[in-house]
PDB file of C-alpha atoms in Angstrom:
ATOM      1  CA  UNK A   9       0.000   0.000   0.000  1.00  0.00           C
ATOM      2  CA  UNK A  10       1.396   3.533  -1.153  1.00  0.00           C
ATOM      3  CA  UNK A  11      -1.464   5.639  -0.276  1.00  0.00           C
ATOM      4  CA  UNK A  12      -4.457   5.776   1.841  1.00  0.00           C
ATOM      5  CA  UNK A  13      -7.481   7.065   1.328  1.00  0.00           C
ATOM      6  CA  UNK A  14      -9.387   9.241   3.720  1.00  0.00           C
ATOM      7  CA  UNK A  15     -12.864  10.775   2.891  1.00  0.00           C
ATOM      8  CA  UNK A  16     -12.713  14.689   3.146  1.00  0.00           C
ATOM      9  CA  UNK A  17     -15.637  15.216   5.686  1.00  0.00           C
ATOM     10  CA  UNK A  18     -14.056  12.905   7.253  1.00  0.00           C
ATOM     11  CA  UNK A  19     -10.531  14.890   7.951  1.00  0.00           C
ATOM     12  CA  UNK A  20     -12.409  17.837   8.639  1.00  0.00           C
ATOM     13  CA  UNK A  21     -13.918  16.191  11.430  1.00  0.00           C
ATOM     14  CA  UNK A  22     -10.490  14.821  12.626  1.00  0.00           C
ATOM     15  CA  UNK A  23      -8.830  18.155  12.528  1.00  0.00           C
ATOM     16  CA  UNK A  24     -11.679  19.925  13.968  1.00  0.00           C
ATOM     17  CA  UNK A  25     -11.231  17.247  16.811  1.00  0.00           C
ATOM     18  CA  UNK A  26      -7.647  17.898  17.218  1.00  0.00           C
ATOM     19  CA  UNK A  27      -8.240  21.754  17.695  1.00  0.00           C
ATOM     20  CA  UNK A  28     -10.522  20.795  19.796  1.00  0.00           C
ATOM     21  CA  UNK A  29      -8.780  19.015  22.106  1.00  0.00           C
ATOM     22  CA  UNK A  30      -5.339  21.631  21.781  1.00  0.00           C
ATOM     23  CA  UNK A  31      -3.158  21.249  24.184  1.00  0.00           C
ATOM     24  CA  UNK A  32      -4.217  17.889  24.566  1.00  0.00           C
ATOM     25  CA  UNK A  33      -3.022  15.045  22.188  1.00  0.00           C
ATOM     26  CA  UNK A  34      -6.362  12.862  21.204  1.00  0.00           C
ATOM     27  CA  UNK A  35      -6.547   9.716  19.512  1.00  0.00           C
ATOM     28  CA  UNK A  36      -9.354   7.343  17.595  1.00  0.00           C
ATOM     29  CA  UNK A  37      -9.210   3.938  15.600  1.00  0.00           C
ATOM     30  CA  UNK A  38     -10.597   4.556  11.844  1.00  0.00           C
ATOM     31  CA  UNK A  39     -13.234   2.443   9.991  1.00  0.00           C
ATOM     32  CA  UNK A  40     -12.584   1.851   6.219  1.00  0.00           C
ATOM     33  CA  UNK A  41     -14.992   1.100   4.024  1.00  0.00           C
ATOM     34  CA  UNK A  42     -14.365   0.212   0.198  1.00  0.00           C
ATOM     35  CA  UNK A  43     -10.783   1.190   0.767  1.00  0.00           C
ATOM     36  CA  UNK A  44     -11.763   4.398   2.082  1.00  0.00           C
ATOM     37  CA  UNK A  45     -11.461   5.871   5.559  1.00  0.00           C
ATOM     38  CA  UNK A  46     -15.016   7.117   6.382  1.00  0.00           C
ATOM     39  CA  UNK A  47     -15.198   7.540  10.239  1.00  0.00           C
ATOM     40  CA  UNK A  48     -13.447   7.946  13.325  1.00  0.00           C
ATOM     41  CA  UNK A  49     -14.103   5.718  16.654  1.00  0.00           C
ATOM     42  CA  UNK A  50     -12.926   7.143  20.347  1.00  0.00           C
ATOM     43  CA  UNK A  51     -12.203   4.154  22.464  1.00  0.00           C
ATOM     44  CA  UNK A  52     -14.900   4.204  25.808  1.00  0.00           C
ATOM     45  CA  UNK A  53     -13.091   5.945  28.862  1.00  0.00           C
ATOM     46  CA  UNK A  54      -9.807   7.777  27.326  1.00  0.00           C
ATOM     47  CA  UNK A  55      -6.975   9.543  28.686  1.00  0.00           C
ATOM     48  CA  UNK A  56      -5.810  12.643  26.479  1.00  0.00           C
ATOM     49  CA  UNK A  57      -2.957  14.131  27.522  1.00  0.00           C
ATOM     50  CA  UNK A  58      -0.328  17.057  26.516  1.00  0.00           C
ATOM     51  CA  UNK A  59       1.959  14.171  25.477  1.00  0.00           C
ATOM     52  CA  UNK A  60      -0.055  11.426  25.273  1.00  0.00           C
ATOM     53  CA  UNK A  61      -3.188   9.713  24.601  1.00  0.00           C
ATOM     54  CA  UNK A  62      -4.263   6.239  25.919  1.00  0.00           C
ATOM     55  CA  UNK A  63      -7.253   3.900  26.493  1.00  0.00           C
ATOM     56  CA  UNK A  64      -8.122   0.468  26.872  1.00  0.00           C
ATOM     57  CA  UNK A  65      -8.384  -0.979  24.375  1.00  0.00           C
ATOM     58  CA  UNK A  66      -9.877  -4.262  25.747  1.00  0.00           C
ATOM     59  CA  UNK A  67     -13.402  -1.961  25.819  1.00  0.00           C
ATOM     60  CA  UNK A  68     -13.055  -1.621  21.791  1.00  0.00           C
ATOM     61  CA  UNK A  69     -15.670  -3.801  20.434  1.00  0.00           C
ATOM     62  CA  UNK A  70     -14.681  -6.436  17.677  1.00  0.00           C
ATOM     63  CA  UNK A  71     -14.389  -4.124  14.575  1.00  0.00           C
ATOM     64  CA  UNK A  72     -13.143  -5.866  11.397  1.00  0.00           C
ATOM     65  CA  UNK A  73     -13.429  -2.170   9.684  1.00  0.00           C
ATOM     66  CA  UNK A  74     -11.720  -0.940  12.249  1.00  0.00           C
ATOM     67  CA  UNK A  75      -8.014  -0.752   9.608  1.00  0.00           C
ATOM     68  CA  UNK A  76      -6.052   2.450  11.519  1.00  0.00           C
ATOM     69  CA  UNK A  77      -5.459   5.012  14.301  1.00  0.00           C
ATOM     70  CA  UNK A  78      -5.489   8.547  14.011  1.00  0.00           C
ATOM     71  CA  UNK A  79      -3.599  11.009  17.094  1.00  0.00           C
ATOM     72  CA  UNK A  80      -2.285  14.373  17.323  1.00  0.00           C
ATOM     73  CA  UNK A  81       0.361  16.280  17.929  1.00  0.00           C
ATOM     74  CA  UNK A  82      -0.019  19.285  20.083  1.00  0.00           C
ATOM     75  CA  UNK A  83       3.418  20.084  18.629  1.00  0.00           C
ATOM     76  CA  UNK A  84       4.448  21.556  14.888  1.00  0.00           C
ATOM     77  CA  UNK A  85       6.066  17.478  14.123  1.00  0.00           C
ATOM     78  CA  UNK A  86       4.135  15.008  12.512  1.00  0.00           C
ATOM     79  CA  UNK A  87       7.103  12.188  13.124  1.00  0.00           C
ATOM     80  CA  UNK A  88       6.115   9.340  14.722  1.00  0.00           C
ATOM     81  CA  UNK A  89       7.529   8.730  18.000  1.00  0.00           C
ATOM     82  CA  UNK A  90       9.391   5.656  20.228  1.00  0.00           C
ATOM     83  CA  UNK A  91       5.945   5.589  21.325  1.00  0.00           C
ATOM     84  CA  UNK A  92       3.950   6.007  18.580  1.00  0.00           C
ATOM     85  CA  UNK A  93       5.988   3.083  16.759  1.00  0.00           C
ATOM     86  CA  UNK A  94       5.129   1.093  19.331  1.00  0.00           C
ATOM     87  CA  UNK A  95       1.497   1.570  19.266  1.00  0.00           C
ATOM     88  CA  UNK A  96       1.470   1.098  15.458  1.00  0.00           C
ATOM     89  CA  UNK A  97       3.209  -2.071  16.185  1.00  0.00           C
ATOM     90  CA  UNK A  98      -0.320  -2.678  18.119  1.00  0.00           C
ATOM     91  CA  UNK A  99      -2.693  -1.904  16.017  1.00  0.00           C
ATOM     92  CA  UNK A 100      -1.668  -2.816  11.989  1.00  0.00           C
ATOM     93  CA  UNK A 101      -2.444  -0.883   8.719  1.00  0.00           C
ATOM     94  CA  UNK A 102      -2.570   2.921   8.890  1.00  0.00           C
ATOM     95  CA  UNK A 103      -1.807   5.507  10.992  1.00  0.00           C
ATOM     96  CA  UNK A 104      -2.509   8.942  10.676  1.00  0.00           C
ATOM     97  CA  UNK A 105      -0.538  11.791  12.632  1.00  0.00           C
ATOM     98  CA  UNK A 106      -2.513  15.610  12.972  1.00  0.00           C
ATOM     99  CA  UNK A 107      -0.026  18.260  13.987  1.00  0.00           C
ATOM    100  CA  UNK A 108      -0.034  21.561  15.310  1.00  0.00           C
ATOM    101  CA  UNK A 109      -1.080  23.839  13.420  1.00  0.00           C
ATOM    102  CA  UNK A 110      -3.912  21.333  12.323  1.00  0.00           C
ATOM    103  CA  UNK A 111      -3.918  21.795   8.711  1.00  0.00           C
ATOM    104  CA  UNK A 112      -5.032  19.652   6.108  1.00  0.00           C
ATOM    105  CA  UNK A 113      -0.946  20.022   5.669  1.00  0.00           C
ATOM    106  CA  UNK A 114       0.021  19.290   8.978  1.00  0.00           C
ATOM    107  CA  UNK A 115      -1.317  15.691   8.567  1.00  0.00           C
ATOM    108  CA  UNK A 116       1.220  12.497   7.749  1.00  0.00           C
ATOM    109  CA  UNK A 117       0.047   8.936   7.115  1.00  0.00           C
ATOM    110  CA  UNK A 118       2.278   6.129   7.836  1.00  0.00           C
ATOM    111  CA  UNK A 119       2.359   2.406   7.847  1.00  0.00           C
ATOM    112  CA  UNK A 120       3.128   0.251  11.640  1.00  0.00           C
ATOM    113  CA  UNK A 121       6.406   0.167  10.655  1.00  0.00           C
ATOM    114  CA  UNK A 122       6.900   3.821  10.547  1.00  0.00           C
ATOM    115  CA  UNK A 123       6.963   4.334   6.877  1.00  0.00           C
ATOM    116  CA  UNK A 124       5.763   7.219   5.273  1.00  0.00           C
ATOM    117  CA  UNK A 125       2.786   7.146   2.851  1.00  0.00           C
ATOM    118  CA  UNK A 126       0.703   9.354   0.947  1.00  0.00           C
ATOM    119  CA  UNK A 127      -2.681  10.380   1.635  1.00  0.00           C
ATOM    120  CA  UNK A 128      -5.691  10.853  -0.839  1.00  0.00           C
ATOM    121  CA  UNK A 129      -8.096  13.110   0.036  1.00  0.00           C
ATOM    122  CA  UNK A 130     -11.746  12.082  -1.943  1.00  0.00           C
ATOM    123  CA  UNK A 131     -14.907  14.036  -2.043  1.00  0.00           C
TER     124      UNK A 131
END
């Protein structure tokens, strides 16, 4: 896979969420359907931090479209972590990073093993 594809209402929401929760990191698992990214699900009972987000996962239900994450970064880097490896290394497929300032450009995709990919934005 060399690019993802994320619907556009869809990123709106996600950066509108990430604003939202400024200075606070937040974080969500995204449902694909027909190879597209379509919404956003917030695991029950999170933790959103200034440099971290968590939650159990164990309260996610069983999801099969369930095929990335999505955090952000309160800070102007969109590089994945030591941490954020190691949560991709959780949870396979994609995974989307939002930085500060939360622009449509501020966003990276990447595979779990930290790879950078491009991102398709559809109507």
């Amino acid at each position: 896979m060399d690019v993802v594809r994320i619907r556009r209402e869809l990123l709106e929401y996600l950066l509108e969420l990430a604003r939202e929760f400024y200075p606070n990191e937040f974080a969500g698992f995204l449902r694909e359907k027909d190879g597209v990214f379509e919404e956003v699900l917030i695991a029950p009972n999170p933790h959103f931090g200034t440099s971290s987000a968590f939650f159990d996962t164990w309260m996610l239900p069983y999801d099969g479209s369930i095929k990335g994450t999505v955090h952000s970064h309160p800070g102007p880097s969109a590089r994945p972590s030591q941490a954020d490896l190691h949560f991709f290394s959780k949870f396979g497929g994609v995974h989307l990073i939002i930085a500060y300032p939360f622009t449509e450009d501020a966003v990276r995709a990447y595979l779990s093993s930290g790879e950078r990919i491009r991102m398709e934005i559809v109507d």
